[in-house]
Amino acid sequence: MPSVRRVSHEFLERQGLTTVFGNPGSNELPFLAGLPDGFRYVLGLHEGAVVGMADGYAQATGRPVLVNLHAASGSGNAMGALTNAVASRTPLVVVAGQQVRPAIGPEANLASVDAPALMKPLVGWAAEPACAGDVPRALAQAVFEARLQRRPTYLSVPYDDWSADVDDNALAVLDRRVLRAAVPGGEQRRWLVEQVASARRPALVLGGDIDSAGRFDDAVRLAERLGGPVWAAPSQFRLPFPNRHPLFRGVLPAGIAPVSAAFEGHDLVLVLGAPVFRYHEHLPGRYLPEGTRLIQVTEDASAAARAPMGEALVADPGAVIDVLLEALGAADRPAGPYRPVPEPLTAEGPALHPEQVFAALREEMPEDTAYVVESTSTNAAWWRQTDLRRQGSYYFPAAGGLGFGLPGAVGVAMAQPGRPVVGVIGDGSANYGITALWTAAQHRVPLTVVLLRNGAYGALRWFGGLLGVPDAPGLDIPGLDFTRIAEGYGVRAQHVGSVAELRAALAETPEHPRLIQVDTALTTP
Ligand SMILES: Cc1ncc(Cn2c(C)c(CCOP(=O)(O)OP(=O)(O)O)sc2=O)c(N)n1
Ligand SMILES: [Ca+2]
């Protein structure tokens, strides 16, 4: 009879999970034994970088990705990066090693005590099979749960299970398919079309799921048909709409009162592919203005269930866009010209203003460049200077957990070798995932990292002022030289001191990873 390992590898191969991001310990080696041809193991030097790379890769491919981590110590290191993957609804399947079954109870060294509980409530589903024979089925459940719920799952497997034999029943998992139909039909379809068609002043709010699901261009068609304003949902981790489109009003402010103010005068707010809402600053007020109805369409049943107001339809937002376009027809007038980009602000002294850096990127990088951004005090500068009009152009840590940016950029670049990828990374953020540079060098990933060095946790300086703590300690990070750090990980690096030098560096097309460090002035987010 085949072993648990053989059946598990075969299942993963049939499901397309053949790229494994991992950092191994002794517990994991029996799973990695005899990985079939066609599997690719991508080593990360820290579990935060492993999960960040897998998150970027899964988002860019749109498919579930396997992550292999060490027991409690490795899984614990991954928790921060997993908060982002949970918020971006990335389907990661984490398989972690566990001590052999007889050693778990006595808590031998490397035993992960109550492993599934360690990861809940972060992951959507977590388990440790009750016996070796159940491992293939449990692995299948972890894959299907991740794919259907679009949420990371976690499976802890005692390492003596992999060599155990399975019975015929275990082989049944190899032919399993689990699909979801999510197009509203009948009464739901009629109700939704009627609500939207009868709205006098509709507004659209789009979530990251619209971009993840490849519906960026369809959202533009729907918006131009409705003719009303379009916002990106708060805490945006992907760009769901062209940011200079004449109907685009930017990212909704992340507070209850300002969101309600934005909706003033609109009788219907249609939220597609986003929770309602991921507020951030606590700015209390009415959830909605008088006379405004909100309808949320999301595949995430939990998000629909926990929203504090409005009506919700649990369905595929992309399919709903198709239904509305079919029922309402195309726009009857052009949307008008895209908004022009303002002249970039400049800074006093030798450091560049972030807007000068972003203007150089806009002018030097190809239009289809994908940007992975983690530079928290420069968001306002970024959206003033960037002009993104393509699907999959923008990634940001979905839960605000730093350490996604650099690994995520490596993952996105690995997933889309033919597309230019740029990581725009702050000198604070870079340290949370810095080891991903080594993986990028080992895999010769064609990636540009623009490292903004302002010598501080800039966003926290701003928050300190906002929260009345202007003299908070621990907000300065002087003396970091990422050109030498990058070279130490095998990545070619240079420091640029002017816009001209930056543009010249960007004009070169990288064959391998490269880091460009530039000193920037402190700005407010
Ligand atoms: C894992 C983690 N640790 C700490 C923070 C707190 N934090 C920190 C430490 C920030 C400073 C980031 O500094 P940076 O250099 O990357 O960017 P700016 O200087 O532009 O703010 S922003 C922020 O929310 C976080 N969000 N995530
Ligand atoms: Ca900084």
XYZ file of C-alpha atoms and ligand atoms in Angstrom:
553
model
C 0.000 0.000 0.000
C 1.248 3.548 -0.701
C 2.477 5.707 2.175
C 0.743 8.763 3.606
C 3.562 10.809 2.067
C 3.103 9.332 -1.415
C -0.677 9.904 -1.444
C -0.236 13.412 0.011
C 2.354 14.409 -2.601
C 0.099 12.984 -5.341
C -2.899 14.959 -4.032
C -0.882 18.199 -3.888
C 0.384 17.610 -7.434
C -3.165 17.052 -8.772
C -4.325 20.231 -7.005
C -1.429 22.262 -8.447
C 0.270 23.019 -5.132
C 3.781 22.164 -6.348
C 5.622 25.340 -5.287
C 6.408 25.015 -1.585
C 7.614 28.032 0.407
C 9.287 26.842 3.568
C 11.853 26.880 6.344
C 12.502 23.335 7.630
C 13.201 21.798 10.993
C 13.813 18.099 11.750
C 10.049 17.490 12.100
C 9.522 18.571 8.477
C 12.167 16.466 6.771
C 10.024 13.283 6.477
C 7.398 15.290 4.541
C 10.052 16.717 2.230
C 11.572 13.293 1.513
C 11.215 12.322 -2.144
C 9.411 15.449 -3.345
C 8.336 14.459 -6.887
C 9.879 16.136 -9.956
C 7.879 19.231 -10.772
C 7.790 20.374 -7.152
C 9.834 23.521 -6.366
C 10.943 24.255 -2.786
C 11.574 27.995 -2.118
C 13.616 28.425 1.038
C 13.098 31.559 3.168
C 15.511 32.305 6.008
C 12.769 33.396 8.432
C 9.161 32.216 8.621
C 7.874 35.778 8.328
C 9.643 36.064 4.985
C 8.433 32.579 3.968
C 4.773 33.488 4.509
C 5.214 36.977 2.998
C 6.684 35.483 -0.183
C 3.965 32.828 -0.330
C 1.327 35.537 0.197
C 2.671 37.638 -2.704
C 2.989 34.544 -4.913
C -0.553 33.320 -4.124
C -2.066 36.777 -4.662
C -0.277 37.162 -7.986
C -1.129 33.665 -9.239
C -4.658 33.668 -7.738
C -4.128 30.063 -6.586
C -3.627 28.326 -3.201
C 0.047 27.958 -2.190
C 1.675 25.428 0.153
C 3.768 26.666 3.073
C 5.882 24.232 5.125
C 6.916 25.493 8.572
C 8.624 24.158 11.658
C 6.495 23.336 14.698
C 5.600 25.936 17.359
C 8.732 28.076 17.002
C 8.414 28.308 13.218
C 4.641 28.671 13.201
C 4.872 31.352 15.884
C 7.369 33.342 13.795
C 4.864 33.256 10.927
C 1.914 34.724 12.849
C 2.604 38.362 11.945
C 2.795 37.636 8.236
C -0.326 35.468 8.526
C -2.332 38.451 9.831
C -1.771 40.086 6.443
C -2.645 36.918 4.528
C -5.863 36.552 6.534
C -6.840 40.170 5.808
C -6.071 39.847 2.092
C -7.999 36.553 2.010
C -4.994 34.734 0.581
C -5.475 30.948 0.270
C -2.314 29.657 1.997
C -2.114 26.031 3.162
C 0.351 25.802 6.049
C 1.632 22.278 6.822
C 3.725 22.209 9.982
C 5.809 19.390 11.399
C 4.986 17.846 14.772
C 6.899 15.467 17.041
C 6.211 11.721 16.615
C 2.875 10.722 18.126
C 4.203 9.028 21.302
C 6.309 12.107 22.130
C 3.565 14.748 21.843
C 1.800 14.030 25.170
C 5.000 13.958 27.193
C 5.913 17.265 25.505
C 9.245 16.058 24.226
C 11.523 18.639 22.640
C 10.027 20.076 19.398
C 6.535 18.886 20.387
C 4.021 21.575 19.397
C 1.599 21.425 22.321
C -2.028 21.783 21.127
C -0.761 22.934 17.714
C -4.132 23.852 16.120
C -5.043 26.073 19.092
C -1.794 28.018 18.633
C -2.959 29.234 15.218
C -6.669 29.853 15.899
C -8.482 32.296 15.621
C -5.975 33.637 13.086
C -6.330 30.916 10.436
C -9.741 29.830 9.194
C -9.269 26.135 9.842
C -6.596 24.256 11.817
C -6.235 20.572 12.750
C -3.903 17.738 13.744
C -5.261 14.441 12.324
C -6.314 11.851 14.940
C -4.360 9.119 13.151
C -1.871 8.761 10.299
C -4.509 7.265 7.997
C -6.510 10.512 8.155
C -3.633 12.749 7.000
C -4.464 12.689 3.233
C -8.116 13.563 3.869
C -7.175 16.280 6.369
C -4.685 17.710 3.878
C -7.420 17.790 1.250
C -9.716 19.551 3.712
C -6.996 22.139 4.410
C -6.630 22.796 0.663
C -10.366 22.977 -0.051
C -11.058 25.146 3.018
C -8.329 27.599 1.962
C -9.589 27.728 -1.619
C -13.299 28.048 -0.766
C -13.006 30.426 2.193
C -10.003 32.325 0.761
C -8.333 32.168 4.185
C -5.092 30.476 5.352
C -5.454 27.013 6.873
C -3.072 25.074 9.142
C -2.357 21.343 9.384
C 0.018 19.948 12.014
C 1.316 16.458 11.113
C 3.336 14.180 13.453
C 6.403 13.268 11.449
C 6.031 9.525 11.973
C 2.746 9.677 10.006
C 4.350 10.302 6.616
C 5.858 6.828 6.291
C 2.718 5.009 7.516
C 0.748 2.976 4.960
C -2.757 4.083 3.978
C -5.790 1.919 3.155
C -7.774 2.018 -0.104
C -10.236 4.552 1.312
C -7.508 7.155 1.692
C -6.934 7.015 -2.073
C -10.460 8.349 -2.687
C -9.225 11.834 -1.824
C -7.152 11.927 -5.021
C -10.219 12.304 -7.221
C -12.050 14.863 -5.069
C -13.173 18.205 -6.564
C -14.954 20.860 -4.519
C -16.466 23.783 -6.455
C -18.558 26.759 -5.446
C -21.315 28.313 -7.571
C -21.796 31.915 -6.571
C -23.923 33.647 -9.186
C -27.152 35.104 -7.730
C -30.201 33.735 -9.522
C -33.974 34.126 -9.532
C -35.391 36.382 -6.816
C -31.960 37.526 -5.541
C -30.957 38.568 -9.085
C -34.222 40.447 -9.691
C -33.998 42.219 -6.303
C -30.373 43.309 -6.841
C -30.928 44.598 -10.390
C -34.022 46.509 -9.252
C -32.172 48.145 -6.292
C -29.319 49.301 -8.501
C -31.408 50.285 -11.522
C -33.781 52.377 -9.394
C -31.036 54.230 -7.468
C -31.005 57.963 -8.294
C -27.439 58.665 -7.064
C -25.575 55.349 -6.592
C -22.004 55.193 -5.271
C -19.586 52.272 -5.558
C -17.120 51.045 -2.919
C -14.657 48.435 -4.226
C -12.525 46.047 -2.150
C -9.262 44.279 -2.848
C -11.184 41.164 -3.866
C -12.161 42.938 -7.101
C -8.491 43.115 -8.113
C -7.650 39.659 -6.696
C -10.501 38.199 -8.766
C -9.311 39.842 -11.981
C -12.323 42.189 -12.185
C -10.427 45.518 -12.353
C -11.583 46.368 -15.910
C -15.133 45.087 -15.365
C -15.442 47.365 -12.334
C -14.561 50.313 -14.574
C -17.292 49.313 -17.031
C -19.875 49.066 -14.248
C -18.806 52.377 -12.672
C -19.014 54.189 -16.010
C -22.491 52.670 -16.522
C -23.658 53.876 -13.071
C -21.900 57.233 -13.486
C -21.456 57.784 -9.735
C -18.351 58.169 -7.533
C -16.105 55.199 -6.798
C -14.100 54.692 -3.615
C -11.651 52.007 -2.595
C -12.678 50.424 0.706
C -10.685 51.489 3.790
C -7.430 49.612 4.657
C -6.846 48.923 0.990
C -4.353 46.152 0.162
C -4.928 46.049 -3.617
C -5.969 48.746 -6.137
C -9.440 47.779 -7.485
C -9.844 50.751 -9.880
C -7.596 53.125 -11.887
C -6.474 55.720 -9.355
C -6.661 58.693 -11.782
C -9.991 57.725 -13.357
C -12.385 60.745 -13.302
C -14.939 58.827 -11.172
C -12.345 57.647 -8.597
C -12.475 59.487 -5.258
C -9.585 57.641 -3.563
C -9.554 55.405 -0.508
C -12.456 55.899 1.898
C -11.245 57.476 5.159
C -10.992 54.763 7.840
C -13.397 56.281 10.363
C -17.156 55.873 10.890
C -18.048 59.574 10.744
C -15.976 60.512 7.672
C -17.228 57.454 5.759
C -20.811 58.485 6.471
C -20.026 62.042 5.382
C -18.612 60.731 2.097
C -21.940 58.999 1.375
C -24.052 62.148 1.950
C -26.606 62.586 -0.841
C -26.256 59.053 -2.245
C -29.369 56.923 -1.969
C -27.493 53.654 -2.601
C -23.959 52.580 -1.717
C -22.995 49.305 -3.432
C -19.981 47.640 -1.768
C -18.334 44.961 -3.926
C -15.670 42.601 -2.583
C -14.932 44.274 0.748
C -15.854 44.005 4.415
C -18.097 46.816 5.733
C -15.761 48.405 6.828
C -12.205 47.910 8.076
C -12.181 51.197 10.003
C -8.899 52.217 11.683
C -8.950 55.528 13.641
C -11.908 55.586 16.065
C -14.016 58.496 14.783
C -17.563 57.739 16.027
C -20.728 58.906 14.232
C -23.756 57.593 12.329
C -22.845 54.614 10.159
C -24.832 55.971 7.216
C -26.487 59.320 6.422
C -30.274 59.597 6.520
C -31.770 58.092 3.342
C -28.720 56.076 2.288
C -29.038 52.317 1.782
C -25.973 50.079 1.692
C -25.798 46.732 -0.116
C -22.657 44.637 0.331
C -21.746 41.804 -2.061
C -18.971 39.536 -0.824
C -17.945 35.877 -0.970
C -16.851 36.179 2.652
C -19.892 35.024 4.624
C -18.241 36.007 7.926
C -17.676 39.555 6.677
C -21.322 39.732 5.617
C -22.457 38.405 8.999
C -20.363 40.818 11.105
C -21.061 44.070 9.227
C -22.689 46.658 11.573
C -25.155 47.987 8.993
C -26.720 47.495 5.553
C -27.894 44.481 3.593
C -25.509 41.808 2.276
C -25.566 39.203 -0.473
C -23.014 36.385 -0.129
C -22.021 35.852 -3.760
C -19.133 36.305 -6.162
C -18.802 40.082 -6.654
C -17.390 39.510 -10.128
C -20.445 37.488 -11.133
C -22.658 40.272 -9.738
C -20.826 42.803 -11.915
C -21.631 40.586 -14.915
C -25.310 40.364 -13.862
C -25.593 44.166 -13.487
C -23.814 44.932 -16.761
C -26.047 42.450 -18.576
C -29.200 43.942 -17.043
C -28.240 47.641 -17.219
C -26.292 47.687 -20.492
C -23.179 49.706 -21.215
C -22.478 53.330 -20.303
C -24.222 55.791 -22.609
C -21.519 58.483 -22.324
C -17.705 58.506 -22.038
C -16.309 58.958 -18.555
C -14.048 61.869 -19.493
C -10.264 62.353 -19.230
C -8.133 60.834 -16.511
C -6.977 63.340 -13.891
C -3.522 64.815 -14.568
C -0.641 64.248 -12.132
C 0.486 67.356 -10.163
C 4.096 68.519 -10.149
C 5.938 66.565 -7.428
C 6.674 68.421 -4.199
C 10.360 68.925 -3.455
C 12.247 68.895 -0.164
C 14.806 71.184 1.421
C 18.338 69.786 1.674
C 19.919 66.680 0.112
C 17.060 64.240 0.754
C 14.420 63.838 -1.955
C 10.718 64.331 -1.302
C 8.955 60.938 -1.646
C 6.852 62.525 -4.399
C 10.019 63.031 -6.440
C 10.829 59.306 -6.031
C 7.321 58.263 -7.041
C 7.261 60.634 -10.018
C 10.522 59.080 -11.215
C 9.007 55.588 -10.893
C 5.926 56.696 -12.834
C 8.017 58.141 -15.617
C 10.731 55.487 -15.827
C 8.972 52.168 -15.149
C 6.792 50.417 -17.755
C 3.007 50.941 -17.471
C 2.399 47.306 -16.497
C 4.737 47.446 -13.497
C 3.395 45.808 -10.342
C 4.247 47.700 -7.138
C 4.477 46.146 -3.678
C 4.429 49.086 -1.270
C 5.337 49.166 2.420
C 6.408 52.688 3.329
C 3.802 53.895 5.727
C 4.357 57.650 5.967
C 4.428 58.150 2.195
C 0.925 56.933 1.269
C -0.405 60.416 0.490
C 2.643 61.149 -1.659
C 2.207 57.796 -3.402
C -1.399 58.392 -4.413
C -0.632 61.973 -5.513
C 2.080 60.859 -7.884
C 1.121 57.406 -9.145
C -1.035 56.583 -12.161
C -2.009 52.878 -12.139
C -4.438 51.575 -14.760
C -3.849 47.803 -14.813
C -5.026 44.753 -12.909
C -2.601 43.587 -10.185
C -0.628 46.877 -10.069
C -0.567 47.438 -6.308
C -0.069 45.322 -3.160
C 0.078 46.552 0.448
C 0.154 44.605 3.752
C -3.540 43.843 4.197
C -3.551 43.905 8.010
C -0.900 46.630 8.248
C 1.550 44.038 9.576
C 4.997 45.116 8.425
C 7.165 42.433 6.883
C 4.916 41.722 3.901
C 6.515 44.296 1.550
C 9.943 42.870 0.765
C 8.958 39.152 0.850
C 5.686 39.922 -0.929
C 7.586 41.672 -3.721
C 9.793 38.583 -4.122
C 6.694 36.374 -4.250
C 4.910 38.563 -6.805
C 8.038 38.707 -8.972
C 8.410 34.912 -8.813
C 4.773 34.512 -9.828
C 4.995 36.923 -12.771
C 8.502 36.667 -14.237
C 7.478 38.564 -17.386
C 6.094 41.599 -15.528
C 8.291 44.322 -13.983
C 7.938 44.290 -10.193
C 9.080 47.065 -7.843
C 9.127 46.917 -4.053
C 8.733 50.404 -2.516
C 9.977 49.771 1.008
C 10.619 52.021 4.024
C 13.851 51.699 5.971
C 11.802 50.577 8.972
C 9.641 48.016 7.178
C 12.583 46.473 5.339
C 13.958 44.968 8.552
C 10.869 42.837 9.194
C 11.380 40.757 6.064
C 14.973 41.489 5.077
C 15.981 37.842 4.667
C 13.794 37.628 1.556
C 16.658 39.370 -0.250
C 18.689 36.164 0.082
C 15.906 34.085 -1.513
C 15.576 36.645 -4.322
C 19.317 36.357 -4.990
C 19.282 32.553 -4.877
C 16.406 32.382 -7.365
C 17.752 35.273 -9.488
C 14.379 37.003 -9.246
C 14.241 40.063 -11.563
C 13.086 42.544 -8.900
C 13.774 46.216 -8.144
C 13.645 47.304 -4.497
C 13.492 51.080 -3.950
C 14.500 51.589 -0.319
C 13.248 54.902 1.118
C 15.615 55.876 3.919
C 14.304 58.657 6.171
C 16.014 57.359 9.331
C 12.749 57.019 11.241
C 9.512 55.199 11.832
C 7.961 58.131 10.020
C 4.318 57.117 10.346
C 4.716 56.668 14.100
C 6.253 60.126 14.411
C 3.033 61.401 12.826
C 0.818 59.219 15.019
C 2.765 60.421 18.062
C 1.782 63.977 17.241
C -1.837 62.935 16.595
C -2.085 61.014 19.878
C -0.372 63.700 21.950
C 2.864 61.753 22.425
C 5.300 63.922 20.450
C 8.302 62.693 22.433
C 7.678 58.940 22.191
C 10.954 56.952 22.367
C 11.988 54.357 19.792
C 10.983 56.202 16.636
C 14.427 56.955 15.176
C 16.404 54.373 13.203
C 19.598 56.158 12.139
C 22.662 54.632 10.529
C 21.162 51.831 8.442
C 22.951 51.203 5.127
C 20.828 48.853 3.022
C 23.325 48.816 0.190
C 25.743 46.899 2.410
C 22.987 44.768 3.957
C 21.675 43.828 0.491
C 25.142 42.981 -0.813
C 25.538 40.723 2.228
C 22.497 38.756 1.076
C 23.821 38.592 -2.487
C 21.722 41.427 -3.995
C 23.394 44.111 -6.112
C 22.768 47.539 -4.489
C 23.466 51.220 -5.011
C 22.747 54.532 -3.255
C 21.389 57.376 -5.408
C 21.602 61.004 -4.307
C 19.495 62.812 -6.907
C 16.440 62.429 -9.136
C 18.729 62.144 -12.154
C 20.717 59.311 -10.566
C 17.498 57.568 -9.526
C 16.025 57.833 -13.005
C 19.218 56.521 -14.588
C 19.182 53.523 -12.250
C 15.496 52.820 -12.905
C 16.019 53.042 -16.640
C 18.148 49.875 -16.538
C 16.132 46.636 -16.860
C 17.150 44.267 -14.044
C 18.011 40.650 -14.899
C 18.400 39.820 -11.190
C 17.292 41.452 -7.925
C 18.692 44.913 -7.226
C 18.234 47.442 -4.428
C 18.297 51.218 -4.927
C 18.601 53.203 -1.696
C 17.524 56.846 -1.651
C 17.414 59.297 1.263
C 13.978 60.870 1.590
C 12.537 63.677 3.684
C 10.080 62.869 6.454
C 6.475 63.476 5.325
C 3.043 62.895 6.848
C 1.000 59.861 5.689
C 5.038 43.804 12.439
C 4.792 45.270 12.761
N 5.529 45.848 13.739
C 5.331 47.168 14.045
C 4.387 47.917 13.382
C 4.134 49.353 13.778
N 4.489 50.315 12.711
C 5.766 50.756 12.459
C 6.963 50.266 13.205
C 5.843 51.702 11.440
C 7.044 52.462 10.909
C 7.414 51.988 9.515
O 8.569 52.710 9.141
P 9.048 52.735 7.628
O 10.409 53.280 7.637
O 8.846 51.452 6.973
O 8.069 53.728 6.913
P 7.851 55.281 7.188
O 9.129 55.856 7.711
O 7.466 55.849 5.846
O 6.729 55.390 8.174
S 4.260 51.973 10.840
C 3.528 50.884 11.935
O 2.290 50.611 11.985
C 3.603 47.244 12.379
N 2.606 47.910 11.714
N 3.843 45.950 12.089
Ca 11.281 55.243 7.506
